[in-house]
Amino acid sequence: MYSTSLCYLEREGKWLMLHRVTKQNDINEGKYVGIGGKFLEGESPEECAAREVFEETGYTLTSYRYAGIVTFVSDRYEAEHMHLFSADGFTGEYHDTEEGISSWVPKEEALKLPLWEGDRIFLPLLRQNIPFFSLKLCYEGDTLVSAKLNGTPLPL
């Protein structure tokens, strides 16, 4: 199992999202995601999130919230712990990334985009500022087959 961070930068009711259409062999190909990536050896979740945001956007986080942890289990991919953040404070000069095409998406429009099905569960939790949560998502291929929020099964 490996660890990643994912951060949704917030500004004026919008999230900065990456449309993953530029990388070859991308597990997220065609989908919209937040800013993030894999932990480096010895990094904390906060350090990983801050580094990934800086590398992919040029922004330095000044105000953020550790929102939760998402456990991904798949019959196709290695299991993952994703540490989820939102950030409403950042400074610096924005730059594009090779990870995808970024755009500021109104929060109320985000669920209309091509997303992983599990993202449709945690994005509303982020939007509502739900206290720290644990979400387990189980996939068969690209299909979400089960989800548990804080240990309680969710209807799909």
XYZ file of C-alpha atoms in Angstrom:
156
model
C 0.000 0.000 0.000
C 1.313 3.435 -0.812
C 0.356 6.927 0.393
C -0.618 10.041 -1.526
C -1.956 13.494 -0.774
C -4.682 15.329 -2.652
C -5.484 18.991 -2.098
C -8.385 21.050 -3.400
C -7.384 24.708 -3.497
C -10.386 26.976 -2.924
C -10.973 30.501 -4.219
C -14.196 32.452 -4.707
C -16.412 29.357 -4.445
C -14.257 27.357 -6.868
C -11.780 24.478 -6.665
C -8.597 24.279 -8.698
C -8.869 20.965 -10.552
C -6.660 19.157 -13.032
C -8.161 17.526 -16.095
C -5.803 14.572 -16.548
C -5.422 14.462 -20.327
C -1.702 15.051 -20.894
C 0.202 12.092 -19.367
C 0.705 8.680 -20.940
C -0.435 5.604 -18.944
C -2.231 7.760 -16.361
C -4.506 5.918 -13.913
C -6.591 9.145 -13.785
C -6.728 9.637 -17.563
C -9.702 11.749 -18.629
C -10.796 12.511 -15.081
C -10.736 15.720 -13.028
C -8.806 15.570 -9.755
C -7.293 17.893 -7.187
C -3.593 18.658 -6.809
C -1.419 15.922 -5.367
C 0.766 12.887 -5.681
C 2.799 10.222 -3.915
C 4.643 10.699 -0.645
C 8.417 10.921 -0.712
C 10.315 8.871 1.855
C 9.854 10.355 5.330
C 7.197 12.930 4.403
C 4.180 13.641 6.570
C 0.773 14.082 4.901
C 1.040 17.862 5.364
C 4.548 17.993 3.893
C 3.501 15.925 0.888
C 0.456 18.109 0.224
C 2.482 21.326 0.494
C 5.249 19.998 -1.775
C 2.852 18.672 -4.409
C 0.858 21.910 -4.475
C 4.058 23.918 -4.886
C 5.464 21.633 -7.604
C 2.237 21.480 -9.601
C 1.037 25.078 -9.214
C 3.793 27.332 -7.849
C 1.612 28.128 -4.834
C 2.770 27.930 -1.209
C 0.016 26.876 1.176
C -0.695 29.347 4.004
C -4.062 28.013 5.246
C -5.268 24.464 4.810
C -7.402 21.784 6.457
C -6.593 18.078 6.736
C -10.053 16.790 5.838
C -9.703 13.032 5.923
C -8.132 9.844 4.696
C -9.444 7.804 1.792
C -8.484 4.136 1.480
C -8.661 2.795 -2.067
C -8.853 -0.950 -2.659
C -8.891 -2.258 -6.216
C -8.735 -5.521 -8.094
C -6.570 -3.775 -10.692
C -4.278 -1.360 -8.833
C -2.161 -1.333 -5.688
C -4.054 -0.240 -2.564
C -3.633 3.411 -1.561
C -4.110 5.701 1.420
C -4.943 9.173 0.107
C -4.698 12.037 2.581
C -7.272 14.644 1.596
C -6.831 18.390 2.139
C -8.571 21.625 1.252
C -6.748 24.944 1.198
C -8.176 28.451 1.229
C -4.872 30.295 1.652
C -1.911 30.237 -0.700
C 0.623 32.653 -2.140
C 2.955 32.685 -5.105
C 2.909 32.827 -8.861
C 0.852 30.158 -10.607
C 2.473 27.987 -13.278
C 1.016 25.217 -15.440
C 1.871 21.590 -14.835
C 2.560 18.631 -17.069
C 0.115 16.619 -14.917
C -2.958 17.962 -16.714
C -4.902 21.058 -17.712
C -5.922 23.063 -14.655
C -8.994 25.221 -14.263
C -11.010 26.843 -11.486
C -14.274 24.913 -11.303
C -17.308 26.199 -9.364
C -17.847 23.776 -6.472
C -21.476 23.232 -7.439
C -20.378 22.209 -10.972
C -17.642 19.752 -9.933
C -19.910 16.701 -9.675
C -20.949 17.171 -13.325
C -17.370 16.529 -14.491
C -15.780 13.166 -15.351
C -14.685 11.947 -11.897
C -13.939 8.723 -10.105
C -17.204 7.563 -8.531
C -15.663 7.764 -5.054
C -14.834 11.437 -5.618
C -18.592 12.012 -5.850
C -18.729 10.879 -2.209
C -15.841 12.874 -0.726
C -16.226 16.150 -2.657
C -19.575 16.942 -0.967
C -17.939 16.142 2.406
C -15.182 18.649 1.579
C -17.697 21.237 0.420
C -19.673 20.907 3.684
C -16.519 21.049 5.859
C -17.460 17.740 7.500
C -15.061 17.007 10.395
C -12.145 14.648 9.733
C -13.424 11.459 8.122
C -12.258 8.050 6.965
C -13.649 6.792 3.668
C -12.968 3.337 2.220
C -13.652 2.874 -1.484
C -13.502 -0.531 -3.190
C -13.301 -0.759 -6.965
C -13.579 -3.546 -9.508
C -11.901 -2.063 -12.543
C -13.227 1.506 -12.736
C -16.513 0.578 -11.015
C -17.083 1.490 -7.369
C -18.523 -1.629 -5.714
C -18.562 -0.592 -2.050
C -17.951 2.423 0.153
C -17.759 2.917 3.912
C -17.735 6.287 5.667
C -16.242 6.108 9.160
C -16.830 2.336 9.076
C -20.491 2.538 8.028
C -21.459 1.125 4.611
C -22.909 3.674 2.184
C -25.581 2.914 -0.398
C -24.278 3.171 -3.956
